[in-house]
XYZ file of C-alpha atoms in Angstrom:
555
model
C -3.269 9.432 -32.877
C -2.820 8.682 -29.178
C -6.182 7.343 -28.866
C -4.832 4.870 -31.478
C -1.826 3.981 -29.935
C -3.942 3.658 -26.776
C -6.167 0.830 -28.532
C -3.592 -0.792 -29.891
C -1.863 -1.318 -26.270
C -5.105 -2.516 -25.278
C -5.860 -5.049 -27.398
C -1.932 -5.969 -27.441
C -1.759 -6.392 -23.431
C -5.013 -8.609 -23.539
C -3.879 -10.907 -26.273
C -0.140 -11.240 -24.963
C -2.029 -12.739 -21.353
C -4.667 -14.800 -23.126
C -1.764 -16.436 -25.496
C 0.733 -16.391 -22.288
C -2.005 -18.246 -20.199
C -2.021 -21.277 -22.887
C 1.875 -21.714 -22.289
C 1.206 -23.468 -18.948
C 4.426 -23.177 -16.901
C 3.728 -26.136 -14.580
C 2.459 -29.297 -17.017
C 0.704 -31.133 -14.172
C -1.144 -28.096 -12.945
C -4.559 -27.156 -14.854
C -5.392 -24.185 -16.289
C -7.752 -21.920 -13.584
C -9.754 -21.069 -16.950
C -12.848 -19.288 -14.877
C -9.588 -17.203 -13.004
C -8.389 -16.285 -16.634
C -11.624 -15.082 -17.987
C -12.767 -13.146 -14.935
C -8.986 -11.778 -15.283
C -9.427 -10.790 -18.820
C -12.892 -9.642 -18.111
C -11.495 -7.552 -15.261
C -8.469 -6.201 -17.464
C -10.469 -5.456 -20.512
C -13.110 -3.506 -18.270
C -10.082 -1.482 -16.439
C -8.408 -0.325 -19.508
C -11.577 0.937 -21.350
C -11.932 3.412 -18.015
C -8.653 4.029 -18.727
C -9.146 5.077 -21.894
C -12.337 7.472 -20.832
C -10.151 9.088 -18.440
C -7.473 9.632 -20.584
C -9.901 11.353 -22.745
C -11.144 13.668 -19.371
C -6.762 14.198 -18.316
C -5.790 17.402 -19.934
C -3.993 19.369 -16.610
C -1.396 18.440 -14.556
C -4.087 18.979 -11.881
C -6.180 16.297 -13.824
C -3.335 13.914 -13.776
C -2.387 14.189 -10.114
C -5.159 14.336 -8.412
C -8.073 13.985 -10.850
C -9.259 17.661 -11.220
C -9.690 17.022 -7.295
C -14.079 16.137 -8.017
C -13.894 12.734 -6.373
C -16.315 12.907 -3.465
C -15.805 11.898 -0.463
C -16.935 8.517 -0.770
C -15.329 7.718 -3.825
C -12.141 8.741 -2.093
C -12.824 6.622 0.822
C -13.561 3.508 -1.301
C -10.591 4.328 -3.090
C -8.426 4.938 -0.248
C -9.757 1.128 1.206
C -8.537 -0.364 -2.426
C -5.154 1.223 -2.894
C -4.528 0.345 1.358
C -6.578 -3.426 1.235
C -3.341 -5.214 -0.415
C -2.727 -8.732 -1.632
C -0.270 -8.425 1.483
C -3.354 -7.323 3.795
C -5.926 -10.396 2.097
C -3.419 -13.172 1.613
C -0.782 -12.576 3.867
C -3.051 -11.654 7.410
C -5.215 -14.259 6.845
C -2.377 -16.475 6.284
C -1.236 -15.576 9.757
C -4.306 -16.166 11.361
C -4.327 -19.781 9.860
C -1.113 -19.766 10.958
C -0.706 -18.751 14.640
C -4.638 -17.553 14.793
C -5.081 -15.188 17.447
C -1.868 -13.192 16.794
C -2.798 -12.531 13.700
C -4.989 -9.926 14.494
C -1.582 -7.878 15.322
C -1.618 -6.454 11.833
C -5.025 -5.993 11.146
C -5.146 -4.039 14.642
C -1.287 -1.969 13.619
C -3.109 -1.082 10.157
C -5.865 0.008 11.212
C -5.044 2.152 14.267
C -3.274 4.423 11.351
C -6.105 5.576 10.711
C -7.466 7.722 13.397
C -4.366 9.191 13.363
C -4.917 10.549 9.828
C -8.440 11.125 10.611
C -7.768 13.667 13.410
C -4.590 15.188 12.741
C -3.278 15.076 9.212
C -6.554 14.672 6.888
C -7.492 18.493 7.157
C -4.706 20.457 6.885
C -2.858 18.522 4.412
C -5.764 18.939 1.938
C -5.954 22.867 3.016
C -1.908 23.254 2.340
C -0.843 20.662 -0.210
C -1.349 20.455 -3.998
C -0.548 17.321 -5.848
C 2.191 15.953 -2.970
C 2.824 15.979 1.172
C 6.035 17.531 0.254
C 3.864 20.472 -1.031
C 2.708 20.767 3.033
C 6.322 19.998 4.095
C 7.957 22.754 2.620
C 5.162 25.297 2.828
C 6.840 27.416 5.045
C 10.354 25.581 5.107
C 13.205 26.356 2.436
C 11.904 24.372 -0.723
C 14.918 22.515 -2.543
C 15.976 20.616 0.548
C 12.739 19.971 2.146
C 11.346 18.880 -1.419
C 14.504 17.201 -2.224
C 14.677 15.035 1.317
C 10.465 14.062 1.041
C 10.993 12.917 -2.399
C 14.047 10.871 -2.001
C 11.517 9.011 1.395
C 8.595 8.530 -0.941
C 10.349 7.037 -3.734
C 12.862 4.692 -1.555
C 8.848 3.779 -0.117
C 7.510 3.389 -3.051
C 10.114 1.265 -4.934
C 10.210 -0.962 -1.868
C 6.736 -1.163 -1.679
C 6.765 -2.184 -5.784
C 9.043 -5.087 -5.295
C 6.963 -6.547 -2.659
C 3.947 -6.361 -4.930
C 5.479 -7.303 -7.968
C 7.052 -10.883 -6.135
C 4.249 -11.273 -4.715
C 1.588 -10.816 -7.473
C 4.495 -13.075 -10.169
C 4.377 -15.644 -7.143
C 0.704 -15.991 -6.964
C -0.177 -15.643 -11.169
C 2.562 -18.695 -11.514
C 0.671 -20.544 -8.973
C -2.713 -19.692 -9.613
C -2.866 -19.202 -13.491
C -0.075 -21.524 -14.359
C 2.051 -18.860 -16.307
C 6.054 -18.762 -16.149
C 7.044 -15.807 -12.973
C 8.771 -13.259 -15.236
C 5.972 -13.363 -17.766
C 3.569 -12.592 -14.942
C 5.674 -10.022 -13.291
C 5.720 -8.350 -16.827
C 1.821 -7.908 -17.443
C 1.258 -6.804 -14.353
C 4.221 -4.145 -14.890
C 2.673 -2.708 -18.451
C -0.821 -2.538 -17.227
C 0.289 -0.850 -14.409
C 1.991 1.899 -17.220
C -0.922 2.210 -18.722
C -3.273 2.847 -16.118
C -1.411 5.322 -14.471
C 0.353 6.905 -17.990
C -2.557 7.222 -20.084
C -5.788 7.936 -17.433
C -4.021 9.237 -14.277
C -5.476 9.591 -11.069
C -9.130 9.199 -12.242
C -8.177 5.940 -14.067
C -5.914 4.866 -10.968
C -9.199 6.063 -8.654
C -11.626 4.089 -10.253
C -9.546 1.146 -10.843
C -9.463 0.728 -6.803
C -12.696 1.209 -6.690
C -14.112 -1.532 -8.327
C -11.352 -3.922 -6.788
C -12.389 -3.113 -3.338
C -16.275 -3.945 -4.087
C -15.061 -6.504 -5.454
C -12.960 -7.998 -3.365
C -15.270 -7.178 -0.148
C -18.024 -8.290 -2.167
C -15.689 -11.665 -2.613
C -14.603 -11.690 1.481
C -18.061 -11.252 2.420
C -19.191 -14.265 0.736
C -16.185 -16.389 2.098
C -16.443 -15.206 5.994
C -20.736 -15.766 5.855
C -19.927 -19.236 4.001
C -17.748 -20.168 6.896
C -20.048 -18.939 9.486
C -22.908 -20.595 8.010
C -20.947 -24.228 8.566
C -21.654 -22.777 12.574
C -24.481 -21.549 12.201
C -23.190 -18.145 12.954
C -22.157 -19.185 15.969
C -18.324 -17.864 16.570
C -17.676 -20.231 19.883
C -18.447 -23.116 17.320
C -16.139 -22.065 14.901
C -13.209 -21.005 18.054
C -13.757 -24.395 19.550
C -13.273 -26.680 16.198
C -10.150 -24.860 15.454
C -8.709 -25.370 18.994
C -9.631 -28.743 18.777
C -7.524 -29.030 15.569
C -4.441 -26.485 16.138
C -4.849 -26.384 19.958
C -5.060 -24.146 22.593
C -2.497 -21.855 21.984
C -3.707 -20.035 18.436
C -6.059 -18.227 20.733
C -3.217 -16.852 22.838
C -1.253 -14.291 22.176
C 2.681 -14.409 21.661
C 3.028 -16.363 18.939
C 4.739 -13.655 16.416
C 5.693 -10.750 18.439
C 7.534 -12.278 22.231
C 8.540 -9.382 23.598
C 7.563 -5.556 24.463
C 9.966 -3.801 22.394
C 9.485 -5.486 19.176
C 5.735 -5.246 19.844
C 6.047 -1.665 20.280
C 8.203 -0.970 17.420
C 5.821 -3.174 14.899
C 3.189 -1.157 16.144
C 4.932 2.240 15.211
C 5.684 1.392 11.833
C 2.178 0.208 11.397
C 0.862 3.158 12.755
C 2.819 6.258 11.886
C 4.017 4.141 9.155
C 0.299 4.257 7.507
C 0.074 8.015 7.798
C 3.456 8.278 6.424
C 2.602 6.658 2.960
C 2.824 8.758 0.044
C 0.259 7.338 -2.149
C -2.006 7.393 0.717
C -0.980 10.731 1.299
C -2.023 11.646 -2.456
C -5.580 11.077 -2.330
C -6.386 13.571 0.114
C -5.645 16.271 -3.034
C -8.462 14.470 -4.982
C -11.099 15.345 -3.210
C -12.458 19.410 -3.242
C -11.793 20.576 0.133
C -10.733 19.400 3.620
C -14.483 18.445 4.465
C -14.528 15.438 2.057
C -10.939 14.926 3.045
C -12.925 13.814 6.631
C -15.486 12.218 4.774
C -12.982 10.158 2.597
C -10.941 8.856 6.228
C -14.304 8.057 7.750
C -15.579 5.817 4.837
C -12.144 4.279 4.283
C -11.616 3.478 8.365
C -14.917 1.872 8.198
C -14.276 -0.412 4.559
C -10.917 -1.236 5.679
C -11.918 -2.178 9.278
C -14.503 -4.353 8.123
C -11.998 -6.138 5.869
C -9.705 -6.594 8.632
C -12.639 -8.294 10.642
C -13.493 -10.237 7.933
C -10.205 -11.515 7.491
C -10.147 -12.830 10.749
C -13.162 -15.096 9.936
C -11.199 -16.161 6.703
C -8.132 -17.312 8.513
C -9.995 -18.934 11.042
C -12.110 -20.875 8.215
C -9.257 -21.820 6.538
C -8.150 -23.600 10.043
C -11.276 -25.590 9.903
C -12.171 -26.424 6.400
C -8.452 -26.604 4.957
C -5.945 -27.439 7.584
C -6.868 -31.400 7.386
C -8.083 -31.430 3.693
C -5.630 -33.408 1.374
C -7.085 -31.726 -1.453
C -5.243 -28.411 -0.381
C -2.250 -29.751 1.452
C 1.392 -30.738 0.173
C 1.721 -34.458 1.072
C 5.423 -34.441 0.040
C 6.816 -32.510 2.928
C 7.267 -33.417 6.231
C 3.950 -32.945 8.723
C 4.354 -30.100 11.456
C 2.353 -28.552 14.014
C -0.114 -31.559 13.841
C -0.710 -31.192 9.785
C 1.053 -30.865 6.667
C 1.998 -27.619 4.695
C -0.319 -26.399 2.525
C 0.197 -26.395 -1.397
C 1.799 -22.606 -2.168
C 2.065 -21.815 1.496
C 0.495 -20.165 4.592
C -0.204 -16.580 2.295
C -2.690 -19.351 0.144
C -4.818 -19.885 2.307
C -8.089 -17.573 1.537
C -7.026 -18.664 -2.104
C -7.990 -22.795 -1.074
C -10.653 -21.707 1.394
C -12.477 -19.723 -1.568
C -12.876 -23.194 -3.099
C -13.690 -25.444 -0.073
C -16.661 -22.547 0.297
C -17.145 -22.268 -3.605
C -15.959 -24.323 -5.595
C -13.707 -23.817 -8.771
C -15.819 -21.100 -10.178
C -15.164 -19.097 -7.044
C -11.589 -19.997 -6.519
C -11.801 -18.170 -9.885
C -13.443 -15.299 -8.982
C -10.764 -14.811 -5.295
C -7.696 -15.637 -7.505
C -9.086 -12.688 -9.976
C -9.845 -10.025 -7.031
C -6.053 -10.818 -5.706
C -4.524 -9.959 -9.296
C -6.799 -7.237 -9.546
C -5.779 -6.494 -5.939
C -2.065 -6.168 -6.658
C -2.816 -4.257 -10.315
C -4.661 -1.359 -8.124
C -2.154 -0.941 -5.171
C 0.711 -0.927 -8.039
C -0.727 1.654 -10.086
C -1.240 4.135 -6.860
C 2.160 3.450 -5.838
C 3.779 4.235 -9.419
C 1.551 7.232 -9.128
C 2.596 8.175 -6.069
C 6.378 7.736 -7.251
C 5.990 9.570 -10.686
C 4.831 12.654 -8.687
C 7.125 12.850 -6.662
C 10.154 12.783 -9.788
C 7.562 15.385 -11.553
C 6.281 17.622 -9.320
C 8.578 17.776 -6.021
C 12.341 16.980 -8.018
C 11.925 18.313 -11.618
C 9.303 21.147 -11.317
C 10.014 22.471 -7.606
C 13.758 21.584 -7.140
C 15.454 21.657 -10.463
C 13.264 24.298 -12.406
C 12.238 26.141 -9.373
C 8.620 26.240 -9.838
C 9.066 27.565 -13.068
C 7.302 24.889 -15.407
C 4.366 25.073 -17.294
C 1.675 21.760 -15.921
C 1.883 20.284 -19.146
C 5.630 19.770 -19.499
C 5.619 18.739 -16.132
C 2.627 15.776 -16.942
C 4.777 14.664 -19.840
C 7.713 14.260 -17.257
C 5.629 12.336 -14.572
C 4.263 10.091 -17.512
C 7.813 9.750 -18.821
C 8.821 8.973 -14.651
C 5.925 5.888 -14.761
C 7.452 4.149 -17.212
C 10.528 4.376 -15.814
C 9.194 3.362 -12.779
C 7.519 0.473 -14.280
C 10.492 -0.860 -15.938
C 12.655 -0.585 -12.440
C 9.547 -2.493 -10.594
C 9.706 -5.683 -13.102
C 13.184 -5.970 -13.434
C 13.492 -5.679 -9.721
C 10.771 -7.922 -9.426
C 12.405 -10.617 -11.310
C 15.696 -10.235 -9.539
C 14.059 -10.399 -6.122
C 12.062 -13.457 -6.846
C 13.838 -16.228 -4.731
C 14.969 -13.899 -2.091
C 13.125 -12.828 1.580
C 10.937 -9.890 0.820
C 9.968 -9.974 4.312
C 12.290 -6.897 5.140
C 11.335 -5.252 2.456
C 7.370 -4.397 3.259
C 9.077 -3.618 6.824
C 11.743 -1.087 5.030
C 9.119 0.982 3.183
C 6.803 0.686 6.280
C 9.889 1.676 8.297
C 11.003 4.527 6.258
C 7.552 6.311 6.046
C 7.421 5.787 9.629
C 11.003 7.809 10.401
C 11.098 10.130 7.879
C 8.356 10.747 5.608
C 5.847 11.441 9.387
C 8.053 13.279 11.300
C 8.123 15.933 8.723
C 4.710 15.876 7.763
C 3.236 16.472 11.449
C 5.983 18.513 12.791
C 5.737 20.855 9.908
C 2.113 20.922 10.481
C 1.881 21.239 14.606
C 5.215 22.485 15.766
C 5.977 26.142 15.399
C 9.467 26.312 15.852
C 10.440 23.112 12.925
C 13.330 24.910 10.723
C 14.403 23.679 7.613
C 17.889 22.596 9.163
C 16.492 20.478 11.948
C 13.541 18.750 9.285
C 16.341 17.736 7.231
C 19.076 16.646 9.379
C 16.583 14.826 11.378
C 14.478 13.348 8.524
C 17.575 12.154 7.281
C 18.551 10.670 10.408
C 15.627 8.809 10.506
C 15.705 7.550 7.287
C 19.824 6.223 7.802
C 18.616 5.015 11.075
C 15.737 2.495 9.255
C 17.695 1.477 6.617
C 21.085 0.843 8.840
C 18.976 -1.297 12.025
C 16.922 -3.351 9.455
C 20.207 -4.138 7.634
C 21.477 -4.998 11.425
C 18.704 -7.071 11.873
C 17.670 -10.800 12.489
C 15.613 -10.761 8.920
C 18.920 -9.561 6.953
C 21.994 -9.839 8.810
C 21.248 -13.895 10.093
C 18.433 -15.076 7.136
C 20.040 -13.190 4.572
C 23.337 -12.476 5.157
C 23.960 -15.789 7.074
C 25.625 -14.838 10.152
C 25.130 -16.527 13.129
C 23.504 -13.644 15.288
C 22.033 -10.485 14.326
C 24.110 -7.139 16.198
C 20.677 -5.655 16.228
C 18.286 -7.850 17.846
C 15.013 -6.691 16.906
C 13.403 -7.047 13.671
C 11.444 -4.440 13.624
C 13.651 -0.905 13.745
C 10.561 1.712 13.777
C 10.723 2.528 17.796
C 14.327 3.435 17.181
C 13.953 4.871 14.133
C 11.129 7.303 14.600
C 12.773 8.608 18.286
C 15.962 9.232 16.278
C 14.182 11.426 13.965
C 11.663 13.391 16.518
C 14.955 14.086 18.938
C 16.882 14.905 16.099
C 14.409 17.034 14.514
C 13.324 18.755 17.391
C 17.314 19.271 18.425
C 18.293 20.674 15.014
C 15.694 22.813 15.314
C 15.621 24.496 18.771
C 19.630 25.009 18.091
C 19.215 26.555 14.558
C 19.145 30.456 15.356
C 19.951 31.778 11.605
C 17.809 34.048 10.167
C 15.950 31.505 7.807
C 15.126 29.825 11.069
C 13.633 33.258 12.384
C 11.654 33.366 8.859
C 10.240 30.105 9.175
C 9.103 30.157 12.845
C 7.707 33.527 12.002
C 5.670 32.089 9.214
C 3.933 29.530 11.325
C 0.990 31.102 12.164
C -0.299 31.958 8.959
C 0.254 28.271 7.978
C -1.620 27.405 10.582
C -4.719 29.648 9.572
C -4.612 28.224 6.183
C -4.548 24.713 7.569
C -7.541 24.979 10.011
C -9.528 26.956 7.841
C -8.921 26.057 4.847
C -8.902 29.471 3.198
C -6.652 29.885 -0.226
C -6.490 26.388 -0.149
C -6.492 24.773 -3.966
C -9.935 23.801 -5.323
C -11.379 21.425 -7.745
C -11.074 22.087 -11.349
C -13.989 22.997 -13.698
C -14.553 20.857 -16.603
């Protein structure tokens, strides 16, 4: 019966975007039909691996963290689609068309996460979690507020996360495929229910895998296409786009002016990457903590290939699209030497892939950046339904004492839920600033979801008192100073100055929560606190070695 149902969704989903994608929304704009077909192609493909998986999903431990048999570099290939974003290919090399050298900022603040993870949280949250990195938070900490406090920071990250997506995939399928925003916003909602309802984590797994082949595959082609204009010479390419934008988009300073707020972006970036629940998550997919390593050291490499490779995008776009009429808006007023370009700065790998390729590439790129946005969703609903399931419902509100399959049915129950909030939110969000909201969930995982983690991990003396008045702290602190800030309090709000000058909060945010934590917790002399300090070490056994740690399932 359910594989019925399941069919029937299929085929429904497929047909409502082919008939949608006839309905063009703009009149004067023509149909991208080698984007739709490679979309449907794409789609069609990604829900019959749904459908196997759903088949293969018959645990709780199946749904979370498929049966925990990926290898190591499945994970890590995985890992590099769920982290390479539309955000991470449109929007950085829309910055480095932008301001050019500065762009690198992000590429550089995403990366360096990753080391991070690599050496210290990799290994021991694989050895101590299960399905969540709430599971490691409250291994030796009181459950129901530990669990309670991690769950409420991964779903405020993952709901922020979502609306960020969700604008920015309706913006880019309105521009790219001519269909109306809401309908857009709403296809990419329901697929992303029935990838992660129906086949899990080994539908959600291999759904990122084959968008980040494809979408390096794609990026390759564009930065050697580029290069090959310059003969692969990089001072060539450097000196034509200095001749064209000037001097200064090889100098640094052109997003980030002063210390602090360079500091503080580069906090969230960092500790905000290892903060990340459905980052986090994979880790439990894999069979022990030794493909955990492998599974960082393959992702670190895919992803920091990308970022290099985005570099050479943006920089391409400067010299093969800045002065091209065909991909610039006329209409507006000329700045910085040049006119806008048609859908703005974030387009600008989108008109590149056709100056390199033509309109059957443009079709392929505009396909990899749906596909893009329909993997990253899926392991952030993911994410978010396991932390309702397994951390709120099953931990905190039935005390552990839930059989797996009642609590799948509740995390499948959660996604659609989820799903629903993402495209209404998405459609109420669409003409607002969404700047502060990637920031917010960036932010957030930075000041409280981290502290936790790692303290809970490294520092013997963490109580349950000081991880939750800090983490809360943090959180507050976050949410309050980006509220305070230029982005919301002046572009937003409208007042004339912001009370909090900085836009990113992170540096702040994250000290508030380490002095809090580690305050709370030096001054907490109950007996818990006794309890839990006492029950350090053998965490710390477990977590270096690895021993009574949860293994792959048998199938």
């Amino acid at each position: 019966m359910m594989n019925r149902i399941f069919l029937f969704l299929i085929l429904g989903t497929i047909g409502v975007f082919a008939a949608s994608a006839i309905e063009v929304a703009n009149p004067e704009k023509a149909l991208n039909v080698s984007a739709i077909v490679m979309f449907l192609i794409f789609v069609g493909g990604t829900l019959g691996i749904t459908y196997w998986a759903a088949k293969r999903t018959k645990s709780a431990k199946d749904f979370y963290t498929a049966g925990g048999g990926i290898t190591g570099f499945q994970n890590g290939m995985a890992i590099a689609g769920d982290y390479m974003s539309a955000a991470s290919f449109l929007g950085i090399s829309g910055l480095v068309y932008y301001k050019g050298y500065d762009g690198l900022i992000y590429s550089i603040g995403f990366l360096v996460g990753w080391p991070v993870i690599l050496f210290l949280i990799a290994e021991p949250l694989r050895n101590l979690g299960k399905y969540t990195f709430a599971d490691v938070a409250s291994y030796r900490l009181r459950q129901t507020p530990i669990r309670s406090l991690a769950a409420s920071g991964s779903i405020a990250t993952v709901i922020l996360y979502l609306i960020a997506q969700m604008v920015g995939s309706g913006k880019l399928i309105q521009l790219l495929f001519g269909l109306q925003y809401e309908i857009a916003v709403i296809i990419v909602g329901v697929l992303m229910i029935l990838y992660v309802t129906f086949g899990g984590m080994l539908a959600t797994t291999w759904v990122q895998i084959i968008k980040a082949f494809l979408l390096l595959s794609g990026a390759t082609f564009m930065a050697v296409a580029v290069m090959a204009h310059y003969n692969f010479n990089f001072g060539e390419l450097f000196s034509h786009a200095t001749e064209l934008k000037g001097i200064e988009i090889m100098s640094p300073g052109g997003l980030v002016s002063d210390p602090v707020s360079a500091i503080s972006l580069a906090v969230a970036l960092m500790l905000g990457t290892a903060g990340l629940p459905h980052i986090l998550m994979r880790f439990f997919t894999v069979s022990d903590a030794k493909e955990a390593r492998k599974s960082v050291f393959y992702a670190t490499g895919f992803i920091g290939y990308f970022y290099i490779l985005t570099f050479i995008i943006g920089f391409g776009a400067i010299v093969l699209v800045f002065q091209n009429p065909q991909y610039l808006d006329m209409a507006k007023q000329a700045v910085d030497g040049g006119y806008p370009i048609l859908g703005g700065n974030n387009m600008a790998a989108i008109h590149l892939s056709h100056a390199v390729g033509g309109d059957f590439f443009l079709g392929f790129i505009s396909a990899v950046a749906f596909a893009t946005i329909l993997a990253v969703v899926s392991g952030l609903t993911l994410a978010g339904a396991s932390a309702i399931s397994h951390d709120l419902y099953a931990s905190v509100i039935k005390k552990g004492k839930v059989d797996g399959i009642t609590e799948m049915k509740v995390s499948k129950v959660a996604t659609v839920i989820l799903g629903i909030v993402a495209i209404i939110m998405g459609i109420a969000f669409e003409n607002q600033n969404i700047a502060f909201v990637v920031g917010l969930a960036f932010a957030i995982a930075a000041s409280a979801n981290f502290p936790i983690l790692f303290l809970s991990m490294y520092w013997s003396k963490l109580t349950t008192r000081g991880a939750v008045v800090g983490g809360s702290i943090g959180l507050a602190t976050a949410v309050i100073l980006v509220i305070l800030g230029p982005i919301v309090w002046v572009d937003i709000l409208g007042n004339a100055t912001a009370i909090f000058p900085y836009k990113y909060p992170a540096l702040f945010s994250v000290m508030s929560a380490f002095i809090s934590i580690w305050f709370f917790s030096i001054t907490d002399k109950s007996h818990d606190a006794k309890a839990e300090r006492e029950a350090y070490e053998a965490q710390y056994i477990r977590s270096q070695t690895g021993i009574g740690a949860e293994g792959a399932s048998e199938h």
